[in-house]
Amino acid sequence: MTTTVQRRVQLALAALGVIVTLIGVVIIAGAHRNDAKIDANKATAVAEVISADRLHAAVNFVTPDGVLRNPKLGLLYPTQLSTGQRILVDYDASDPDTLARPAGRGASLSIKPAVSVIGAGWIVVIVLMVAVAEVGRRTRRS
């Protein structure tokens, strides 16, 4: 492997690391934006969890106008919920079918997963960069 090819591969890997970092930043920024939208027109209701797993929870709740709501994307920050559980949810009163979260939870919960994505991405990139450097060194030596 020539040094030019090695350099290009390593630059591509570095670009991949930057993209992974941007994805992590977008995760955090999106969570803060969603919380800001909820906080701007916040209402609270008692909801029943109709399905829940580690990454998704669907709920039903009734708004003050008597309409049964089921946010189409489920709850934000759905961890530690179980089917049949009754919880308080905060939702965007101007759009209750879109944004809802368990009461008391917020965007700070998105930081740990986002940093984990960034860290794991950079570990993979660095390992691959070292491997490319080693292959380049060995091919130039022989």
Tab-separated table of N, CA and C in Angstrom:
chain	number	residue	atom	x	y	z
A	1	MET	N	0.851	-1.174	0.000
A	1	MET	CA	0.000	0.000	0.000
A	1	MET	C	0.898	1.237	0.000
A	2	THR	N	0.640	2.123	-0.927
A	2	THR	CA	1.436	3.349	-1.010
A	2	THR	C	1.008	4.313	0.084
A	3	THR	N	1.874	5.257	0.367
A	3	THR	CA	1.544	6.239	1.397
A	3	THR	C	0.352	7.100	0.997
A	4	THR	N	0.196	7.343	-0.300
A	4	THR	CA	-0.948	8.131	-0.780
A	4	THR	C	-2.258	7.397	-0.514
A	5	VAL	N	-2.304	6.114	-0.827
A	5	VAL	CA	-3.515	5.323	-0.580
A	5	VAL	C	-3.790	5.250	0.916
A	6	GLN	N	-2.741	5.024	1.697
A	6	GLN	CA	-2.898	4.951	3.148
A	6	GLN	C	-3.461	6.263	3.692
A	7	ARG	N	-2.927	7.367	3.249
A	7	ARG	CA	-3.382	8.677	3.711
A	7	ARG	C	-4.852	8.903	3.348
A	8	ARG	N	-5.236	8.527	2.134
A	8	ARG	CA	-6.632	8.706	1.707
A	8	ARG	C	-7.582	7.844	2.522
A	9	VAL	N	-7.182	6.610	2.796
A	9	VAL	CA	-8.022	5.721	3.600
A	9	VAL	C	-8.156	6.289	5.017
A	10	GLN	N	-7.061	6.761	5.578
A	10	GLN	CA	-7.124	7.324	6.923
A	10	GLN	C	-7.928	8.622	6.968
A	11	LEU	N	-7.858	9.424	5.928
A	11	LEU	CA	-8.695	10.632	5.868
A	11	LEU	C	-10.175	10.260	5.777
A	12	ALA	N	-10.490	9.230	5.005
A	12	ALA	CA	-11.872	8.765	4.909
A	12	ALA	C	-12.354	8.255	6.266
A	13	LEU	N	-11.486	7.547	6.978
A	13	LEU	CA	-11.857	7.076	8.311
A	13	LEU	C	-12.052	8.244	9.278
A	14	ALA	N	-11.195	9.248	9.206
A	14	ALA	CA	-11.354	10.436	10.050
A	14	ALA	C	-12.669	11.148	9.728
A	15	ALA	N	-13.019	11.211	8.445
A	15	ALA	CA	-14.307	11.816	8.060
A	15	ALA	C	-15.469	11.016	8.642
A	16	LEU	N	-15.336	9.689	8.650
A	16	LEU	CA	-16.361	8.847	9.258
A	16	LEU	C	-16.491	9.152	10.750
A	17	GLY	N	-15.366	9.354	11.424
A	17	GLY	CA	-15.396	9.730	12.837
A	17	GLY	C	-16.093	11.060	13.063
A	18	VAL	N	-15.850	12.018	12.187
A	18	VAL	CA	-16.519	13.322	12.290
A	18	VAL	C	-18.026	13.163	12.083
A	19	ILE	N	-18.430	12.324	11.142
A	19	ILE	CA	-19.849	12.088	10.889
A	19	ILE	C	-20.516	11.461	12.118
A	20	VAL	N	-19.849	10.487	12.725
A	20	VAL	CA	-20.386	9.858	13.941
A	20	VAL	C	-20.527	10.904	15.050
A	21	THR	N	-19.543	11.783	15.173
A	21	THR	CA	-19.617	12.854	16.173
A	21	THR	C	-20.810	13.769	15.901
A	22	LEU	N	-21.014	14.118	14.645
A	22	LEU	CA	-22.155	14.963	14.288
A	22	LEU	C	-23.482	14.273	14.608
A	23	ILE	N	-23.551	12.968	14.396
A	23	ILE	CA	-24.766	12.225	14.726
A	23	ILE	C	-25.040	12.330	16.221
A	24	GLY	N	-24.009	12.173	17.040
A	24	GLY	CA	-24.179	12.310	18.490
A	24	GLY	C	-24.650	13.703	18.886
A	25	VAL	N	-24.089	14.710	18.263
A	25	VAL	CA	-24.493	16.094	18.550
A	25	VAL	C	-25.947	16.323	18.133
A	26	VAL	N	-26.357	15.770	17.002
A	26	VAL	CA	-27.739	15.914	16.531
A	26	VAL	C	-28.708	15.208	17.489
A	27	ILE	N	-28.307	14.062	18.036
A	27	ILE	CA	-29.151	13.367	19.011
A	27	ILE	C	-29.432	14.281	20.208
A	28	ILE	N	-28.386	14.887	20.741
A	28	ILE	CA	-28.544	15.765	21.907
A	28	ILE	C	-29.338	17.024	21.545
A	29	ALA	N	-29.008	17.633	20.420
A	29	ALA	CA	-29.711	18.853	20.004
A	29	ALA	C	-31.193	18.573	19.736
A	30	GLY	N	-31.486	17.443	19.110
A	30	GLY	CA	-32.886	17.083	18.845
A	30	GLY	C	-33.670	16.877	20.123
A	31	ALA	N	-33.053	16.242	21.103
A	31	ALA	CA	-33.730	16.042	22.388
A	31	ALA	C	-34.020	17.382	23.059
A	32	HIS	N	-33.060	18.298	23.016
A	32	HIS	CA	-33.289	19.627	23.608
A	32	HIS	C	-34.385	20.395	22.844
A	33	ARG	N	-34.406	20.261	21.529
A	33	ARG	CA	-35.448	20.932	20.737
A	33	ARG	C	-36.829	20.379	21.078
A	34	ASN	N	-36.940	19.055	21.179
A	34	ASN	CA	-38.226	18.449	21.534
A	34	ASN	C	-38.677	18.892	22.920
A	35	ASP	N	-37.754	18.925	23.870
A	35	ASP	CA	-38.111	19.385	25.216
A	35	ASP	C	-38.551	20.847	25.205
A	36	ALA	N	-37.892	21.667	24.413
A	36	ALA	CA	-38.268	23.081	24.328
A	36	ALA	C	-39.680	23.230	23.768
A	37	LYS	N	-40.018	22.397	22.767
A	37	LYS	CA	-41.369	22.457	22.204
A	37	LYS	C	-42.405	22.028	23.229
A	38	ILE	N	-42.102	21.001	23.998
A	38	ILE	CA	-43.037	20.557	25.038
A	38	ILE	C	-43.162	21.630	26.112
A	39	ASP	N	-42.039	22.176	26.566
A	39	ASP	CA	-42.059	23.173	27.630
A	39	ASP	C	-42.762	24.463	27.215
A	40	ALA	N	-42.762	24.784	25.935
A	40	ALA	CA	-43.421	26.012	25.463
A	40	ALA	C	-44.941	25.937	25.624
A	41	ASN	N	-45.530	24.747	25.492
A	41	ASN	CA	-46.990	24.573	25.612
A	41	ASN	C	-47.284	23.342	26.466
A	42	LYS	N	-46.682	23.279	27.635
A	42	LYS	CA	-46.722	22.062	28.445
A	42	LYS	C	-48.076	21.833	29.104
A	43	ALA	N	-48.520	20.582	28.970
A	43	ALA	CA	-49.696	20.105	29.685
A	43	ALA	C	-49.341	18.733	30.235
A	44	THR	N	-50.040	18.314	31.271
A	44	THR	CA	-49.754	17.034	31.908
A	44	THR	C	-51.023	16.209	31.979
A	45	ALA	N	-50.876	14.899	31.799
A	45	ALA	CA	-52.020	13.989	31.869
A	45	ALA	C	-51.551	12.641	32.414
A	46	VAL	N	-52.502	11.861	32.901
A	46	VAL	CA	-52.216	10.495	33.317
A	46	VAL	C	-52.348	9.616	32.079
A	47	ALA	N	-51.322	8.801	31.838
A	47	ALA	CA	-51.314	7.946	30.646
A	47	ALA	C	-51.158	6.496	31.061
A	48	GLU	N	-51.667	5.619	30.205
A	48	GLU	CA	-51.469	4.194	30.399
A	48	GLU	C	-50.499	3.699	29.340
A	49	VAL	N	-49.496	2.969	29.789
A	49	VAL	CA	-48.517	2.401	28.864
A	49	VAL	C	-49.151	1.177	28.218
A	50	ILE	N	-49.351	1.221	26.887
A	50	ILE	CA	-49.998	0.098	26.200
A	50	ILE	C	-48.995	-0.891	25.628
A	51	SER	N	-47.753	-0.459	25.421
A	51	SER	CA	-46.671	-1.374	25.056
A	51	SER	C	-45.361	-0.695	25.402
A	52	ALA	N	-44.388	-1.523	25.804
A	52	ALA	CA	-43.104	-0.956	26.187
A	52	ALA	C	-42.004	-1.981	25.969
A	53	ASP	N	-40.890	-1.502	25.457
A	53	ASP	CA	-39.666	-2.287	25.414
A	53	ASP	C	-38.526	-1.346	25.771
A	54	ARG	N	-37.315	-1.794	25.564
A	54	ARG	CA	-36.163	-1.001	25.988
A	54	ARG	C	-36.044	0.339	25.269
A	55	LEU	N	-36.493	0.406	24.015
A	55	LEU	CA	-36.284	1.612	23.212
A	55	LEU	C	-37.565	2.341	22.812
A	56	HIS	N	-38.729	1.796	23.127
A	56	HIS	CA	-39.968	2.399	22.669
A	56	HIS	C	-41.082	2.130	23.679
A	57	ALA	N	-41.940	3.111	23.879
A	57	ALA	CA	-43.119	2.939	24.721
A	57	ALA	C	-44.279	3.680	24.080
A	58	ALA	N	-45.400	3.001	23.944
A	58	ALA	CA	-46.614	3.617	23.417
A	58	ALA	C	-47.588	3.830	24.570
A	59	VAL	N	-48.243	4.975	24.573
A	59	VAL	CA	-49.176	5.308	25.649
A	59	VAL	C	-50.477	5.860	25.082
A	60	ASN	N	-51.510	5.792	25.901
A	60	ASN	CA	-52.787	6.464	25.638
A	60	ASN	C	-53.037	7.416	26.784
A	61	PHE	N	-53.519	8.620	26.467
A	61	PHE	CA	-53.940	9.544	27.512
A	61	PHE	C	-55.062	10.408	26.961
A	62	VAL	N	-55.844	10.980	27.873
A	62	VAL	CA	-56.976	11.812	27.487
A	62	VAL	C	-56.624	13.265	27.768
A	63	THR	N	-56.819	14.112	26.763
A	63	THR	CA	-56.569	15.547	26.918
A	63	THR	C	-57.798	16.210	27.534
A	64	PRO	N	-57.683	17.429	28.043
A	64	PRO	CA	-58.820	18.093	28.683
A	64	PRO	C	-60.064	18.229	27.789
A	65	ASP	N	-59.888	18.187	26.457
A	65	ASP	CA	-61.052	18.267	25.570
A	65	ASP	C	-61.741	16.913	25.404
A	66	GLY	N	-61.266	15.877	26.140
A	66	GLY	CA	-61.908	14.566	26.128
A	66	GLY	C	-61.474	13.630	25.010
A	67	VAL	N	-60.433	14.004	24.267
A	67	VAL	CA	-59.976	13.191	23.148
A	67	VAL	C	-58.875	12.232	23.626
A	68	LEU	N	-59.017	10.952	23.249
A	68	LEU	CA	-57.994	9.957	23.565
A	68	LEU	C	-56.819	10.150	22.620
A	69	ARG	N	-55.638	10.329	23.170
A	69	ARG	CA	-54.439	10.579	22.365
A	69	ARG	C	-53.472	9.405	22.471
A	70	ASN	N	-52.753	9.168	21.379
A	70	ASN	CA	-51.719	8.149	21.310
A	70	ASN	C	-50.612	8.723	20.427
A	71	PRO	N	-49.573	9.330	21.036
A	71	PRO	CA	-48.507	9.930	20.223
A	71	PRO	C	-47.943	8.926	19.220
A	72	LYS	N	-47.919	9.331	17.953
A	72	LYS	CA	-47.566	8.391	16.881
A	72	LYS	C	-46.147	7.844	16.988
A	73	LEU	N	-45.216	8.572	17.582
A	73	LEU	CA	-43.853	8.076	17.734
A	73	LEU	C	-43.585	7.535	19.137
A	74	GLY	N	-44.613	7.451	19.963
A	74	GLY	CA	-44.435	6.963	21.324
A	74	GLY	C	-43.874	8.050	22.221
A	75	LEU	N	-43.365	7.626	23.366
A	75	LEU	CA	-42.814	8.565	24.338
A	75	LEU	C	-41.342	8.830	24.085
A	76	LEU	N	-40.916	10.036	24.401
A	76	LEU	CA	-39.499	10.338	24.468
A	76	LEU	C	-38.998	9.760	25.791
A	77	TYR	N	-37.769	9.297	25.852
A	77	TYR	CA	-37.137	8.780	27.073
A	77	TYR	C	-37.962	7.644	27.700
A	78	PRO	N	-38.161	6.533	26.966
A	78	PRO	CA	-39.098	5.489	27.393
A	78	PRO	C	-38.538	4.419	28.338
A	79	THR	N	-37.344	4.582	28.856
A	79	THR	CA	-36.740	3.516	29.657
A	79	THR	C	-37.499	3.269	30.962
A	80	GLN	N	-37.394	2.058	31.456
A	80	GLN	CA	-37.951	1.626	32.737
A	80	GLN	C	-39.465	1.779	32.815
A	81	LEU	N	-40.153	1.542	31.708
A	81	LEU	CA	-41.610	1.530	31.703
A	81	LEU	C	-42.075	0.120	31.373
A	82	SER	N	-43.258	-0.240	31.854
A	82	SER	CA	-43.786	-1.568	31.556
A	82	SER	C	-45.252	-1.458	31.145
A	83	THR	N	-45.680	-2.412	30.334
A	83	THR	CA	-47.053	-2.433	29.828
A	83	THR	C	-48.033	-2.463	30.997
A	84	GLY	N	-49.078	-1.637	30.899
A	84	GLY	CA	-50.101	-1.567	31.938
A	84	GLY	C	-49.837	-0.519	33.003
A	85	GLN	N	-48.637	-0.001	33.040
A	85	GLN	CA	-48.266	1.005	34.035
A	85	GLN	C	-48.999	2.316	33.754
A	86	ARG	N	-49.403	3.020	34.804
A	86	ARG	CA	-50.020	4.341	34.670
A	86	ARG	C	-48.994	5.374	35.139
A	87	ILE	N	-48.735	6.346	34.279
A	87	ILE	CA	-47.708	7.346	34.560
A	87	ILE	C	-48.224	8.737	34.211
A	88	LEU	N	-47.565	9.745	34.732
A	88	LEU	CA	-47.830	11.119	34.317
A	88	LEU	C	-46.974	11.424	33.099
A	89	VAL	N	-47.561	12.052	32.111
A	89	VAL	CA	-46.808	12.469	30.933
A	89	VAL	C	-46.961	13.965	30.731
A	90	ASP	N	-45.881	14.580	30.290
A	90	ASP	CA	-45.917	15.968	29.828
A	90	ASP	C	-46.017	15.903	28.319
A	91	TYR	N	-46.854	16.742	27.736
A	91	TYR	CA	-46.996	16.734	26.287
A	91	TYR	C	-47.158	18.154	25.784
A	92	ASP	N	-46.949	18.315	24.483
A	92	ASP	CA	-47.113	19.605	23.821
A	92	ASP	C	-48.607	19.807	23.585
A	93	ALA	N	-49.222	20.723	24.322
A	93	ALA	CA	-50.672	20.936	24.224
A	93	ALA	C	-51.093	21.372	22.828
A	94	SER	N	-50.192	21.999	22.078
A	94	SER	CA	-50.543	22.424	20.724
A	94	SER	C	-50.466	21.275	19.722
A	95	ASP	N	-49.805	20.175	20.096
A	95	ASP	CA	-49.680	19.014	19.215
A	95	ASP	C	-49.527	17.738	20.055
A	96	PRO	N	-50.582	17.327	20.761
A	96	PRO	CA	-50.470	16.189	21.675
A	96	PRO	C	-50.267	14.838	20.986
A	97	ASP	N	-50.490	14.771	19.681
A	97	ASP	CA	-50.318	13.510	18.966
A	97	ASP	C	-48.880	13.284	18.508
A	98	THR	N	-47.983	14.210	18.809
A	98	THR	CA	-46.612	14.084	18.343
A	98	THR	C	-45.613	13.960	19.488
A	99	LEU	N	-45.585	14.930	20.396
A	99	LEU	CA	-44.547	14.954	21.422
A	99	LEU	C	-45.112	14.719	22.821
A	100	ALA	N	-44.576	13.694	23.486
A	100	ALA	CA	-44.923	13.423	24.877
A	100	ALA	C	-43.719	12.755	25.540
A	101	ARG	N	-43.581	12.991	26.854
A	101	ARG	CA	-42.488	12.386	27.615
A	101	ARG	C	-42.992	12.099	29.026
A	102	PRO	N	-42.409	11.103	29.692
A	102	PRO	CA	-42.781	10.893	31.093
A	102	PRO	C	-42.451	12.147	31.900
A	103	ALA	N	-43.336	12.521	32.790
A	103	ALA	CA	-43.122	13.718	33.604
A	103	ALA	C	-41.826	13.581	34.393
A	104	GLY	N	-41.056	14.649	34.421
A	104	GLY	CA	-39.813	14.664	35.173
A	104	GLY	C	-38.588	14.210	34.391
A	105	ARG	N	-38.775	13.735	33.191
A	105	ARG	CA	-37.628	13.316	32.381
A	105	ARG	C	-37.314	14.407	31.356
A	106	GLY	N	-36.046	14.466	30.952
A	106	GLY	CA	-35.668	15.519	30.017
A	106	GLY	C	-34.508	15.135	29.131
A	107	ALA	N	-34.057	16.111	28.376
A	107	ALA	CA	-33.028	15.912	27.362
A	107	ALA	C	-31.694	15.471	27.940
A	108	SER	N	-31.466	15.695	29.221
A	108	SER	CA	-30.195	15.265	29.809
A	108	SER	C	-30.035	13.746	29.714
A	109	LEU	N	-31.139	13.021	29.573
A	109	LEU	CA	-31.070	11.562	29.420
A	109	LEU	C	-30.500	11.150	28.060
A	110	SER	N	-30.419	12.070	27.117
A	110	SER	CA	-29.883	11.736	25.792
A	110	SER	C	-28.363	11.852	25.726
A	111	ILE	N	-27.760	12.453	26.735
A	111	ILE	CA	-26.314	12.698	26.688
A	111	ILE	C	-25.523	11.395	26.760
A	112	LYS	N	-25.864	10.518	27.686
A	112	LYS	CA	-25.105	9.268	27.850
A	112	LYS	C	-25.138	8.401	26.586
A	113	PRO	N	-26.321	8.160	25.976
A	113	PRO	CA	-26.307	7.371	24.737
A	113	PRO	C	-25.546	8.057	23.598
A	114	ALA	N	-25.661	9.366	23.495
A	114	ALA	CA	-24.977	10.080	22.414
A	114	ALA	C	-23.466	10.011	22.591
A	115	VAL	N	-22.991	10.202	23.806
A	115	VAL	CA	-21.552	10.123	24.061
A	115	VAL	C	-21.060	8.689	23.834
A	116	SER	N	-21.887	7.708	24.150
A	116	SER	CA	-21.522	6.305	23.893
A	116	SER	C	-21.370	6.043	22.400
A	117	VAL	N	-22.281	6.582	21.598
A	117	VAL	CA	-22.193	6.427	20.137
A	117	VAL	C	-20.914	7.079	19.625
A	118	ILE	N	-20.637	8.277	20.098
A	118	ILE	CA	-19.427	8.989	19.659
A	118	ILE	C	-18.175	8.218	20.070
A	119	GLY	N	-18.119	7.786	21.321
A	119	GLY	CA	-16.947	7.061	21.813
A	119	GLY	C	-16.720	5.751	21.067
A	120	ALA	N	-17.782	4.972	20.891
A	120	ALA	CA	-17.641	3.697	20.177
A	120	ALA	C	-17.228	3.935	18.728
A	121	GLY	N	-17.803	4.950	18.110
A	121	GLY	CA	-17.438	5.266	16.731
A	121	GLY	C	-15.971	5.610	16.597
A	122	TRP	N	-15.458	6.451	17.499
A	122	TRP	CA	-14.060	6.835	17.421
A	122	TRP	C	-13.125	5.677	17.766
A	123	ILE	N	-13.535	4.792	18.662
A	123	ILE	CA	-12.703	3.615	18.955
A	123	ILE	C	-12.548	2.764	17.700
A	124	VAL	N	-13.656	2.533	16.989
A	124	VAL	CA	-13.598	1.752	15.749
A	124	VAL	C	-12.722	2.458	14.717
A	125	VAL	N	-12.897	3.761	14.576
A	125	VAL	CA	-12.104	4.518	13.597
A	125	VAL	C	-10.617	4.444	13.934
A	126	ILE	N	-10.271	4.619	15.190
A	126	ILE	CA	-8.856	4.600	15.582
A	126	ILE	C	-8.245	3.218	15.361
A	127	VAL	N	-8.977	2.167	15.723
A	127	VAL	CA	-8.471	0.808	15.508
A	127	VAL	C	-8.241	0.570	14.018
A	128	LEU	N	-9.189	0.988	13.184
A	128	LEU	CA	-9.024	0.816	11.737
A	128	LEU	C	-7.864	1.644	11.199
A	129	MET	N	-7.671	2.853	11.719
A	129	MET	CA	-6.555	3.688	11.266
A	129	MET	C	-5.215	3.044	11.621
A	130	VAL	N	-5.110	2.485	12.810
A	130	VAL	CA	-3.879	1.809	13.214
A	130	VAL	C	-3.652	0.579	12.339
A	131	ALA	N	-4.733	-0.161	12.058
A	131	ALA	CA	-4.608	-1.349	11.198
A	131	ALA	C	-4.152	-0.955	9.795
A	132	VAL	N	-4.698	0.106	9.250
A	132	VAL	CA	-4.290	0.574	7.920
A	132	VAL	C	-2.824	1.004	7.944
A	133	ALA	N	-2.403	1.684	9.004
A	133	ALA	CA	-0.997	2.106	9.116
A	133	ALA	C	-0.074	0.889	9.187
A	134	GLU	N	-0.490	-0.128	9.930
A	134	GLU	CA	0.334	-1.338	10.051
A	134	GLU	C	0.420	-2.079	8.720
A	135	VAL	N	-0.702	-2.208	8.019
A	135	VAL	CA	-0.685	-2.865	6.697
A	135	VAL	C	0.203	-2.066	5.749
A	136	GLY	N	0.097	-0.763	5.761
A	136	GLY	CA	0.936	0.075	4.900
A	136	GLY	C	2.407	-0.076	5.225
A	137	ARG	N	2.725	-0.111	6.507
A	137	ARG	CA	4.115	-0.276	6.928
A	137	ARG	C	4.662	-1.626	6.474
A	138	ARG	N	3.868	-2.676	6.632
A	138	ARG	CA	4.329	-4.025	6.243
A	138	ARG	C	4.480	-4.160	4.733
A	139	THR	N	3.575	-3.582	3.959
A	139	THR	CA	3.678	-3.716	2.504
A	139	THR	C	4.854	-2.895	1.962
A	140	ARG	N	5.162	-1.768	2.571
A	140	ARG	CA	6.296	-0.962	2.127
A	140	ARG	C	7.617	-1.614	2.510
A	141	ARG	N	7.616	-2.367	3.594
A	141	ARG	CA	8.824	-3.029	4.065
A	141	ARG	C	9.231	-4.172	3.127
A	142	SER	N	8.239	-4.882	2.572
A	142	SER	CA	8.575	-6.035	1.712
A	142	SER	C	8.721	-5.682	0.252
